[in-house]
Amino acid sequence: MTEDVQKHSVHTLVFRSLKRTHDMFVSDHAKPIALDDGSHKVKMGVKLKTEYGAVLHMPVLKEGKDRVSQNFIVILFYDPEYLITGTHAYPSGPGVTLTADTKVHRNPSEGGVHSMALALPPSQARLDASRTAASIGDIQRHAGAERSHPQSTASLMEGGSTRNSTLMRKAPTMPKPQWHPPWKLFRVISGHLGWVRSIAVEPGNQWFVTGSADRTIKIWDLASGKLKLSLTGHISTVRGVAVSSRSPYLFSCGEDKQVKCWDLEYNKVIRHYHGHLSAVYDLDLHPTIDVLVTCSRDATARVWDIRTKANVHTLTGHTNTVATVRCQAAEPQIITGSHDSTIRLWDLIAGKTRATLTNHKKSVRTLVMHPRQYTFASGSADNIKQWMFPDGSFIQNLSGHNAIINTLAVNSDGVLVSGADNGTIHMWDWRTGYNFQRIHAAVQPGSLDSESGIFACVFDHSESRLITAEADKTIKVYKEDDTATEESHPVNWKPEILKRKRF
């Protein structure tokens, strides 16, 4: 038997469906429960005790000390005075005794605050009035003024907590380099039978000494370029020479692992310094104490007492050949550069590393210290880098000498010279890193073109001559071109935006 289905109008059915939907969704569990004042006070009390317990005893309003503020944290702006409460009351300033009167601090009145705000410049008033970032309303309010007053952008940014001054700052440009006269070849000295590997000028500036792959040390007159003396004794290439300013001694080192001290009054070896396990590549004398520092292919540098021949320190830490060493009177007193591509600054007293500079990517073959500034430069196949003592802070890169740089020299005028394996010499302005001259001198007649390499270079003490030791067995002397002027040899310099690397 079929039961008749009750028929409803569409209108009734729709409303019934709507009511069901309403009943289903009316109990929204995501809605917050109505706030109960009692519970809220308990909750805030617990929160204050747990989270703000350490700072609950803060300055409280004098007249409202017995009642708790509705906001729980009292902000004092316009009350003339308030009491200090809590465990440590403090006076109003240093040297003021803590009395009942000094416990009361007087705040400036509202009128005083306004007059002070009017007296301040607008940007300062805005800065002091609001420490929050500029709101959207502020930005829209200033949008019209921005077009007519570009400087308002800076003051708007000043009002914000993120005061981004980099938008207004100009991009750094290279300062104009100082003009230096170009250098020209002045004299070529022949006499060695092998590569000339090292040079040193004596303190009196009368003569200079060279060490060569022909195992001899030769002493030359600086003014005339004539040979004065030859010293034999090494049985392999002489890699380093140094003349003492404190005694009549000449020091030499070579690939025969020997370090020798020559007495120039008798022209004889008077001391040997034994200890290196492999070829000794460079040496330097300490300017103020009788100490000699040598560095070697055995990855160490050794500090010797000149008089007693004692090995005072063995400076270990490099992981490959130590190619160059420099000494100075100030800290750090010893600096070494190595084929492990690091530079180490040493504490001479402790015999330990003060700092390791790892910025170079290739072997560091040469170091030079500026005669007047507290800075130094290092030469490598990737770059010449300038550094600041005492911690080795990086200053700048001198890029462009794309060769294996064997030697660096710098004079008081700020002329930095770099000499490379391929025979090129680059002249740089020390301050700006501008490369103002490039020289590639011809090789000695009878030599191969491949034999043009610069192994060492040094300025004499008058700084008017540059002496280079080369692979074509010659010594070349350069001097400044007296006829050159700023008009005849202008600085070809454009103030380009610096793409200075951080390391």
Short mmCIF file of C-alpha atoms in Angstrom, two decimals:
data_model
loop_
_atom_site.label_atom_id
_atom_site.label_comp_id
_atom_site.label_asym_id
_atom_site.label_seq_id
_atom_site.Cartn_x
_atom_site.Cartn_y
_atom_site.Cartn_z
CA MET A 1 0.00 0.00 0.00
CA THR A 2 1.56 3.25 -1.02
CA GLU A 3 1.65 6.15 1.47
CA ASP A 4 0.97 9.56 0.11
CA VAL A 5 4.01 11.84 0.32
CA GLN A 6 3.12 15.19 1.81
CA LYS A 7 3.70 17.85 -0.76
CA HIS A 8 5.28 21.15 0.27
CA SER A 9 5.82 24.27 -1.69
CA VAL A 10 9.30 25.02 -2.91
CA HIS A 11 9.33 28.07 -0.64
CA THR A 12 8.81 25.90 2.49
CA LEU A 13 11.47 23.38 1.42
CA VAL A 14 14.06 26.08 0.83
CA PHE A 15 13.46 27.66 4.23
CA ARG A 16 13.57 24.23 5.91
CA SER A 17 16.97 23.59 4.25
CA LEU A 18 18.24 26.98 5.34
CA LYS A 19 17.15 26.30 8.93
CA ARG A 20 18.98 22.95 8.94
CA THR A 21 22.14 24.61 7.64
CA HIS A 22 21.84 27.36 10.25
CA ASP A 23 21.40 24.84 13.06
CA MET A 24 24.44 22.91 11.84
CA PHE A 25 26.80 25.89 11.76
CA VAL A 26 25.45 28.04 14.59
CA SER A 27 27.64 26.35 17.22
CA ASP A 28 31.01 27.70 15.93
CA HIS A 29 33.70 26.24 18.16
CA ALA A 30 36.30 28.65 16.80
CA LYS A 31 34.50 31.64 18.27
CA PRO A 32 36.08 32.97 21.46
CA ILE A 33 34.12 32.55 24.68
CA ALA A 34 32.67 35.72 26.12
CA LEU A 35 35.26 37.44 28.34
CA ASP A 36 34.74 36.86 32.04
CA ASP A 37 36.27 39.68 34.11
CA GLY A 38 37.13 37.51 37.12
CA SER A 39 38.91 34.87 35.05
CA HIS A 40 40.72 37.53 33.04
CA LYS A 41 42.10 39.16 36.20
CA VAL A 42 43.32 35.79 37.53
CA LYS A 43 44.95 34.99 34.20
CA MET A 44 46.68 38.39 33.97
CA GLY A 45 47.83 38.12 37.59
CA VAL A 46 49.49 34.77 36.92
CA LYS A 47 51.04 36.11 33.71
CA LEU A 48 52.43 39.18 35.47
CA LYS A 49 53.96 37.07 38.23
CA THR A 50 55.56 34.51 35.94
CA GLU A 51 56.67 36.67 33.01
CA TYR A 52 57.12 40.13 34.53
CA GLY A 53 58.01 39.23 38.12
CA ALA A 54 61.54 40.64 37.78
CA VAL A 55 60.28 44.07 36.74
CA LEU A 56 57.10 44.39 38.76
CA HIS A 57 58.64 46.89 41.19
CA MET A 58 58.91 49.73 38.76
CA PRO A 59 58.14 53.45 39.35
CA VAL A 60 54.47 53.73 40.39
CA LEU A 61 52.30 56.86 40.32
CA LYS A 62 52.53 58.68 43.65
CA GLU A 63 48.81 59.26 44.18
CA GLY A 64 47.79 55.97 42.59
CA LYS A 65 50.28 53.82 44.46
CA ASP A 66 47.59 51.87 46.29
CA ARG A 67 45.47 51.08 43.26
CA VAL A 68 46.56 48.94 40.32
CA SER A 69 46.19 50.52 36.93
CA GLN A 70 43.76 48.99 34.44
CA ASN A 71 46.62 48.33 31.97
CA PHE A 72 48.86 46.66 34.59
CA ILE A 73 51.94 48.42 33.18
CA VAL A 74 52.01 52.09 34.12
CA ILE A 75 53.49 54.43 31.52
CA LEU A 76 54.56 57.79 32.87
CA PHE A 77 54.50 60.73 30.49
CA TYR A 78 52.91 63.74 32.05
CA ASP A 79 52.95 63.21 35.82
CA PRO A 80 55.16 65.80 37.48
CA GLU A 81 56.84 63.41 39.95
CA TYR A 82 56.92 59.76 40.97
CA LEU A 83 58.44 57.62 43.70
CA ILE A 84 61.12 54.99 43.29
CA THR A 85 59.95 51.73 44.85
CA GLY A 86 61.46 48.28 45.05
CA THR A 87 64.55 46.71 46.55
CA HIS A 88 67.12 49.16 45.11
CA ALA A 89 66.07 52.80 45.31
CA TYR A 90 68.55 55.04 43.48
CA PRO A 91 69.33 58.77 43.59
CA SER A 92 68.77 61.13 40.68
CA GLY A 93 72.40 61.28 39.59
CA PRO A 94 75.99 60.34 40.42
CA GLY A 95 77.29 61.78 43.67
CA VAL A 96 73.79 62.54 45.05
CA THR A 97 73.11 61.05 48.47
CA LEU A 98 70.01 58.86 48.76
CA THR A 99 67.52 60.72 50.94
CA ALA A 100 63.74 60.82 51.13
CA ASP A 101 63.80 63.90 48.91
CA THR A 102 66.15 62.51 46.23
CA LYS A 103 63.94 59.45 45.88
CA VAL A 104 61.36 61.70 44.23
CA HIS A 105 62.08 62.38 40.57
CA ARG A 106 60.45 65.34 38.89
CA ASN A 107 59.38 64.81 35.31
CA PRO A 108 59.16 67.77 32.91
CA SER A 109 55.69 69.27 32.59
CA GLU A 110 53.58 68.77 29.49
CA GLY A 111 54.10 72.41 28.49
CA GLY A 112 57.87 72.01 28.85
CA VAL A 113 57.82 68.91 26.63
CA HIS A 114 55.92 70.79 23.92
CA SER A 115 58.23 73.82 24.02
CA MET A 116 61.26 71.54 23.76
CA ALA A 117 59.70 69.74 20.80
CA LEU A 118 59.11 73.07 19.04
CA ALA A 119 62.71 74.13 19.66
CA LEU A 120 64.13 70.95 18.12
CA PRO A 121 64.54 70.66 14.34
CA PRO A 122 61.55 68.95 12.68
CA SER A 123 63.26 65.68 11.89
CA GLN A 124 64.62 65.42 15.43
CA ALA A 125 61.19 66.17 16.92
CA ARG A 126 59.66 63.47 14.75
CA LEU A 127 62.45 61.11 15.69
CA ASP A 128 61.91 61.70 19.40
CA ALA A 129 58.12 61.73 19.25
CA SER A 130 57.76 58.41 17.46
CA ARG A 131 60.27 55.60 17.31
CA THR A 132 58.03 53.46 15.16
CA ALA A 133 58.22 53.01 11.41
CA ALA A 134 56.25 55.48 9.30
CA SER A 135 52.66 54.31 8.89
CA ILE A 136 50.80 53.98 5.59
CA GLY A 137 48.97 57.21 6.42
CA ASP A 138 52.29 59.04 6.84
CA ILE A 139 53.54 57.73 3.52
CA GLN A 140 50.35 58.77 1.74
CA ARG A 141 50.44 62.16 3.47
CA HIS A 142 54.00 62.75 2.30
CA ALA A 143 53.45 61.36 -1.20
CA GLY A 144 52.45 64.74 -2.60
CA ALA A 145 55.29 66.58 -0.86
CA GLU A 146 57.82 63.99 -2.05
CA ARG A 147 57.57 65.10 -5.65
CA SER A 148 58.22 68.73 -4.82
CA HIS A 149 60.64 68.14 -1.90
CA PRO A 150 62.86 65.12 -2.45
CA GLN A 151 64.60 65.74 0.88
CA SER A 152 61.38 64.93 2.75
CA THR A 153 61.98 61.28 1.86
CA ALA A 154 65.11 61.30 3.96
CA SER A 155 63.34 62.93 6.92
CA LEU A 156 60.43 60.47 6.59
CA MET A 157 62.91 57.62 6.66
CA GLU A 158 64.58 59.22 9.67
CA GLY A 159 61.34 58.90 11.61
CA GLY A 160 61.29 55.17 10.99
CA SER A 161 63.15 52.58 13.01
CA THR A 162 64.69 51.19 9.83
CA ARG A 163 66.45 54.35 8.72
CA ASN A 164 67.93 53.10 5.51
CA SER A 165 70.52 55.75 4.71
CA THR A 166 72.05 53.63 1.95
CA LEU A 167 69.37 54.84 -0.47
CA MET A 168 70.60 58.40 -0.08
CA ARG A 169 74.33 57.64 0.09
CA LYS A 170 76.33 58.00 -3.11
CA ALA A 171 78.02 54.93 -4.52
CA PRO A 172 81.72 54.95 -3.56
CA THR A 173 84.07 56.13 -6.26
CA MET A 174 87.82 55.72 -6.47
CA PRO A 175 89.61 58.87 -5.27
CA LYS A 176 91.80 60.56 -7.86
CA PRO A 177 95.24 58.95 -7.77
CA GLN A 178 98.33 61.02 -7.06
CA TRP A 179 100.46 61.72 -10.12
CA HIS A 180 103.79 59.90 -10.18
CA PRO A 181 106.47 60.43 -12.84
CA PRO A 182 107.07 57.35 -15.01
CA TRP A 183 110.19 55.26 -14.46
CA LYS A 184 112.68 54.47 -17.22
CA LEU A 185 115.56 52.03 -17.61
CA PHE A 186 118.78 53.72 -16.55
CA ARG A 187 121.46 51.00 -16.38
CA VAL A 188 121.92 47.28 -17.07
CA ILE A 189 124.59 45.50 -15.02
CA SER A 190 125.98 42.15 -16.18
CA GLY A 191 128.33 39.87 -14.31
CA HIS A 192 126.41 36.97 -12.82
CA LEU A 193 126.48 33.62 -14.63
CA GLY A 194 123.03 32.52 -13.42
CA TRP A 195 119.62 33.89 -12.52
CA VAL A 196 119.89 36.81 -10.08
CA ARG A 197 117.60 35.81 -7.23
CA SER A 198 117.99 38.41 -4.47
CA ILE A 199 119.06 42.01 -3.79
CA ALA A 200 119.77 44.15 -0.71
CA VAL A 201 121.01 47.74 -0.42
CA GLU A 202 123.37 48.61 2.42
CA PRO A 203 122.24 51.22 4.97
CA GLY A 204 124.79 53.82 3.82
CA ASN A 205 123.44 53.65 0.24
CA GLN A 206 126.99 53.26 -1.20
CA TRP A 207 126.67 49.73 -2.55
CA PHE A 208 124.23 46.88 -2.97
CA VAL A 209 124.55 43.12 -2.87
CA THR A 210 123.02 40.42 -5.08
CA GLY A 211 122.71 36.65 -4.70
CA SER A 212 122.53 34.42 -7.74
CA ALA A 213 121.95 30.90 -9.05
CA ASP A 214 125.67 30.83 -9.95
CA ARG A 215 126.20 30.32 -6.14
CA THR A 216 128.02 33.63 -5.72
CA ILE A 217 127.22 36.81 -3.83
CA LYS A 218 128.38 39.97 -5.59
CA ILE A 219 128.73 43.47 -4.17
CA TRP A 220 128.24 46.37 -6.61
CA ASP A 221 128.89 50.10 -6.40
CA LEU A 222 125.50 51.80 -6.50
CA ALA A 223 126.61 55.01 -8.22
CA SER A 224 128.71 53.49 -11.01
CA GLY A 225 127.36 49.93 -11.22
CA LYS A 226 130.89 48.50 -11.04
CA LEU A 227 131.63 45.18 -9.35
CA LYS A 228 133.42 45.64 -6.01
CA LEU A 229 133.58 42.11 -4.62
CA SER A 230 132.49 38.49 -5.15
CA LEU A 231 131.89 36.13 -2.23
CA THR A 232 131.85 32.37 -2.74
CA GLY A 233 130.87 29.74 -0.22
CA HIS A 234 127.35 28.60 -1.00
CA ILE A 235 127.06 25.34 -2.90
CA SER A 236 123.66 26.10 -4.43
CA THR A 237 121.49 29.05 -5.50
CA VAL A 238 121.65 32.05 -3.13
CA ARG A 239 117.97 32.88 -2.50
CA GLY A 240 118.19 35.67 0.08
CA VAL A 241 120.61 38.39 1.18
CA ALA A 242 120.34 41.06 3.89
CA VAL A 243 122.76 43.70 5.17
CA SER A 244 122.65 44.59 8.87
CA SER A 245 122.27 48.21 9.93
CA ARG A 246 123.44 47.38 13.46
CA SER A 247 126.72 45.59 12.66
CA PRO A 248 129.14 45.15 9.70
CA TYR A 249 127.48 41.85 8.79
CA LEU A 250 125.95 40.45 5.63
CA PHE A 251 123.56 37.50 5.88
CA SER A 252 122.78 35.06 3.09
CA CYS A 253 120.68 31.93 2.65
CA GLY A 254 120.36 29.42 -0.17
CA GLU A 255 118.97 26.23 -1.54
CA ASP A 256 121.85 24.36 0.14
CA LYS A 257 119.91 24.74 3.49
CA GLN A 258 122.68 27.03 4.74
CA VAL A 259 122.30 30.39 6.45
CA LYS A 260 125.60 32.28 6.62
CA CYS A 261 126.78 35.39 8.40
CA TRP A 262 129.61 37.22 6.60
CA ASP A 263 131.89 39.71 8.34
CA LEU A 264 132.43 42.47 5.78
CA GLU A 265 135.62 43.67 7.46
CA TYR A 266 137.29 40.37 6.62
CA ASN A 267 134.94 39.21 3.81
CA LYS A 268 134.69 35.82 5.50
CA VAL A 269 131.92 33.63 6.88
CA ILE A 270 132.00 33.88 10.66
CA ARG A 271 128.78 32.05 11.60
CA HIS A 272 126.50 29.32 10.27
CA TYR A 273 122.92 28.86 11.45
CA HIS A 274 122.06 25.16 11.23
CA GLY A 275 118.54 23.76 11.53
CA HIS A 276 116.52 24.05 8.34
CA LEU A 277 115.65 20.72 6.75
CA SER A 278 115.32 22.02 3.19
CA ALA A 279 116.14 24.98 0.93
CA VAL A 280 116.04 28.36 2.68
CA TYR A 281 114.08 30.80 0.51
CA ASP A 282 114.21 34.16 2.30
CA LEU A 283 115.57 35.94 5.34
CA ASP A 284 115.08 39.25 7.10
CA LEU A 285 116.72 41.08 9.98
CA HIS A 286 114.81 42.53 12.90
CA PRO A 287 115.29 46.33 12.87
CA THR A 288 115.78 46.84 16.62
CA ILE A 289 117.04 43.58 18.18
CA ASP A 290 119.84 41.21 17.10
CA VAL A 291 117.55 38.60 15.63
CA LEU A 292 117.53 36.95 12.21
CA VAL A 293 114.42 35.27 10.75
CA THR A 294 114.66 32.75 7.90
CA CYS A 295 111.98 30.79 6.05
CA SER A 296 112.28 27.54 4.19
CA ARG A 297 110.81 24.89 1.97
CA ASP A 298 110.42 22.75 5.12
CA ALA A 299 107.25 24.84 5.88
CA THR A 300 108.81 26.60 8.88
CA ALA A 301 110.30 29.96 9.70
CA ARG A 302 113.12 30.05 12.23
CA VAL A 303 114.16 32.85 14.56
CA TRP A 304 117.90 32.94 15.29
CA ASP A 305 119.92 34.84 17.87
CA ILE A 306 122.62 36.38 15.65
CA ARG A 307 125.35 36.34 18.28
CA THR A 308 124.87 32.92 19.86
CA LYS A 309 123.51 31.16 16.70
CA ALA A 310 120.72 29.71 18.89
CA ASN A 311 117.44 28.75 17.24
CA VAL A 312 115.17 30.88 19.48
CA HIS A 313 111.85 29.84 17.89
CA THR A 314 110.72 27.53 15.14
CA LEU A 315 107.52 29.08 13.76
CA THR A 316 105.37 26.17 12.61
CA GLY A 317 101.86 26.28 11.19
CA HIS A 318 102.24 26.69 7.45
CA THR A 319 101.49 23.54 5.45
CA ASN A 320 103.74 24.28 2.47
CA THR A 321 106.91 26.17 1.53
CA VAL A 322 107.30 29.48 3.36
CA ALA A 323 108.42 31.74 0.52
CA THR A 324 108.82 35.13 2.18
CA VAL A 325 109.35 36.67 5.61
CA ARG A 326 109.37 40.28 6.85
CA CYS A 327 110.24 41.82 10.24
CA GLN A 328 109.30 45.12 11.85
CA ALA A 329 109.71 46.78 15.23
CA ALA A 330 105.96 47.09 15.91
CA GLU A 331 103.56 44.22 16.52
CA PRO A 332 103.22 41.84 14.73
CA GLN A 333 107.00 41.69 14.51
CA ILE A 334 107.14 38.83 11.97
CA ILE A 335 104.97 38.26 8.87
CA THR A 336 105.32 35.21 6.60
CA GLY A 337 103.78 34.30 3.25
CA SER A 338 103.57 30.75 2.01
CA HIS A 339 102.78 28.50 -0.95
CA ASP A 340 99.82 27.23 1.10
CA SER A 341 98.26 30.60 0.05
CA THR A 342 98.10 31.98 3.60
CA ILE A 343 99.83 34.84 5.38
CA ARG A 344 100.63 34.50 9.06
CA LEU A 345 101.28 37.28 11.56
CA TRP A 346 103.46 36.04 14.42
CA ASP A 347 103.92 36.90 18.07
CA LEU A 348 107.73 36.93 18.37
CA ILE A 349 107.78 36.63 22.16
CA ALA A 350 105.53 33.56 22.33
CA GLY A 351 106.62 32.10 18.98
CA LYS A 352 102.97 31.56 18.03
CA THR A 353 100.61 32.75 15.30
CA ARG A 354 98.66 35.94 16.07
CA ALA A 355 96.51 35.81 12.93
CA THR A 356 96.20 33.81 9.71
CA LEU A 357 95.01 35.57 6.54
CA THR A 358 93.41 33.13 4.13
CA ASN A 359 92.13 35.53 1.45
CA HIS A 360 94.61 34.57 -1.28
CA LYS A 361 93.76 31.67 -3.54
CA LYS A 362 97.31 31.08 -4.85
CA SER A 363 100.82 30.95 -3.39
CA VAL A 364 101.97 34.09 -1.61
CA ARG A 365 105.54 34.65 -2.81
CA THR A 366 106.24 38.18 -1.61
CA LEU A 367 105.38 40.66 1.13
CA VAL A 368 106.28 44.33 1.49
CA MET A 369 105.69 46.79 4.32
CA HIS A 370 104.95 50.45 3.73
CA PRO A 371 107.82 52.57 5.11
CA ARG A 372 105.52 55.16 6.71
CA GLN A 373 102.05 53.67 7.12
CA TYR A 374 101.05 50.80 9.39
CA THR A 375 100.10 48.71 6.35
CA PHE A 376 101.57 46.00 4.12
CA ALA A 377 100.94 44.33 0.76
CA SER A 378 101.14 40.72 -0.38
CA GLY A 379 101.70 39.46 -3.91
CA SER A 380 100.20 36.33 -5.43
CA ALA A 381 99.21 35.08 -8.87
CA ASP A 382 95.55 35.93 -8.16
CA ASN A 383 95.94 39.48 -6.79
CA ILE A 384 98.03 41.97 -4.94
CA LYS A 385 96.28 42.65 -1.64
CA GLN A 386 96.78 45.47 0.83
CA TRP A 387 96.32 44.92 4.56
CA MET A 388 96.23 46.94 7.75
CA PHE A 389 98.28 46.04 10.81
CA PRO A 390 98.07 44.80 13.54
CA ASP A 391 95.32 42.26 12.81
CA GLY A 392 95.63 42.03 9.03
CA SER A 393 92.39 43.85 8.17
CA PHE A 394 91.86 43.74 4.41
CA ILE A 395 92.06 47.12 2.62
CA GLN A 396 91.82 46.53 -1.14
CA ASN A 397 92.82 44.42 -4.12
CA LEU A 398 95.21 45.63 -6.82
CA SER A 399 94.11 43.59 -9.82
CA GLY A 400 95.56 43.55 -13.29
CA HIS A 401 99.05 42.06 -12.98
CA ASN A 402 98.04 38.68 -14.34
CA ALA A 403 101.22 36.73 -13.75
CA ILE A 404 103.11 34.98 -10.97
CA ILE A 405 104.25 37.91 -8.83
CA ASN A 406 107.70 37.23 -7.35
CA THR A 407 108.49 40.54 -5.74
CA LEU A 408 107.03 43.79 -4.40
CA ALA A 409 108.69 47.05 -3.38
CA VAL A 410 107.20 50.32 -2.13
CA ASN A 411 108.67 53.76 -1.43
CA SER A 412 107.62 56.68 0.77
CA ASP A 413 105.90 58.45 -2.14
CA GLY A 414 103.40 55.62 -2.37
CA VAL A 415 104.81 53.96 -5.51
CA LEU A 416 104.28 50.21 -5.31
CA VAL A 417 106.25 48.06 -7.76
CA SER A 418 105.33 44.47 -8.61
CA GLY A 419 107.67 42.25 -10.61
CA ALA A 420 106.51 39.01 -12.21
CA ASP A 421 107.78 35.76 -13.68
CA ASN A 422 107.05 36.89 -17.25
CA GLY A 423 109.37 39.91 -16.98
CA THR A 424 106.68 42.58 -16.53
CA ILE A 425 106.89 45.34 -13.95
CA HIS A 426 103.74 47.18 -12.88
CA MET A 427 103.80 50.50 -11.02
CA TRP A 428 100.86 51.27 -8.71
CA ASP A 429 99.65 54.21 -6.65
CA TRP A 430 99.56 52.75 -3.14
CA ARG A 431 96.56 54.74 -1.87
CA THR A 432 94.13 54.21 -4.74
CA GLY A 433 95.49 51.03 -6.35
CA TYR A 434 95.76 52.79 -9.73
CA ASN A 435 98.20 51.13 -12.16
CA PHE A 436 100.03 54.11 -13.67
CA GLN A 437 102.82 52.34 -15.60
CA ARG A 438 103.74 48.96 -17.08
CA ILE A 439 107.30 48.09 -18.08
CA HIS A 440 108.63 45.08 -19.97
CA ALA A 441 112.34 45.60 -20.50
CA ALA A 442 114.12 43.75 -23.31
CA VAL A 443 116.28 40.79 -22.31
CA GLN A 444 120.05 40.91 -22.49
CA PRO A 445 121.38 40.16 -26.00
CA GLY A 446 122.01 36.45 -26.36
CA SER A 447 119.24 35.51 -23.90
CA LEU A 448 115.96 33.83 -24.82
CA ASP A 449 112.75 35.84 -24.58
CA SER A 450 111.52 33.28 -22.07
CA GLU A 451 114.36 34.35 -19.78
CA SER A 452 112.68 37.65 -18.94
CA GLY A 453 111.61 37.23 -15.33
CA ILE A 454 111.84 39.51 -12.31
CA PHE A 455 112.94 37.68 -9.16
CA ALA A 456 113.56 40.59 -6.81
CA CYS A 457 113.32 44.37 -6.76
CA VAL A 458 114.21 46.99 -4.20
CA PHE A 459 114.38 50.78 -3.92
CA ASP A 460 117.67 52.26 -2.76
CA HIS A 461 117.59 54.36 0.41
CA SER A 462 117.27 57.64 -1.49
CA GLU A 463 114.26 56.08 -3.26
CA SER A 464 115.44 57.58 -6.56
CA ARG A 465 116.62 54.24 -7.98
CA LEU A 466 114.79 50.96 -8.44
CA ILE A 467 117.04 47.90 -8.75
CA THR A 468 115.67 44.65 -10.21
CA ALA A 469 117.17 41.15 -10.28
CA GLU A 470 116.28 39.27 -13.45
CA ALA A 471 116.30 35.87 -15.11
CA ASP A 472 118.49 37.04 -18.02
CA LYS A 473 121.39 37.16 -15.46
CA THR A 474 121.38 40.97 -15.35
CA ILE A 475 120.64 43.59 -12.75
CA LYS A 476 118.61 46.51 -14.12
CA VAL A 477 118.49 49.95 -12.53
CA TYR A 478 115.51 52.26 -13.15
CA LYS A 479 115.08 55.93 -12.32
CA GLU A 480 112.28 58.47 -12.57
CA ASP A 481 111.92 60.33 -15.86
CA ASP A 482 112.99 63.91 -15.02
CA THR A 483 111.45 65.35 -18.17
CA ALA A 484 107.95 64.00 -17.54
CA THR A 485 105.21 66.34 -16.37
CA GLU A 486 101.52 65.91 -15.56
CA GLU A 487 100.73 67.34 -19.01
CA SER A 488 103.08 65.03 -20.94
CA HIS A 489 102.05 61.93 -18.96
CA PRO A 490 98.51 62.59 -17.67
CA VAL A 491 96.76 60.25 -15.27
CA ASN A 492 94.41 58.23 -17.47
CA TRP A 493 91.78 57.89 -14.78
CA LYS A 494 88.00 57.74 -14.76
CA PRO A 495 86.06 58.01 -11.50
CA GLU A 496 84.41 54.64 -11.92
CA ILE A 497 82.17 53.13 -9.29
CA LEU A 498 84.20 50.81 -7.11
CA LYS A 499 83.44 47.12 -7.32
CA ARG A 500 85.65 46.56 -4.31
CA LYS A 501 85.69 43.02 -2.99
CA ARG A 502 85.32 42.30 0.69
CA PHE A 503 88.32 39.99 0.70
#
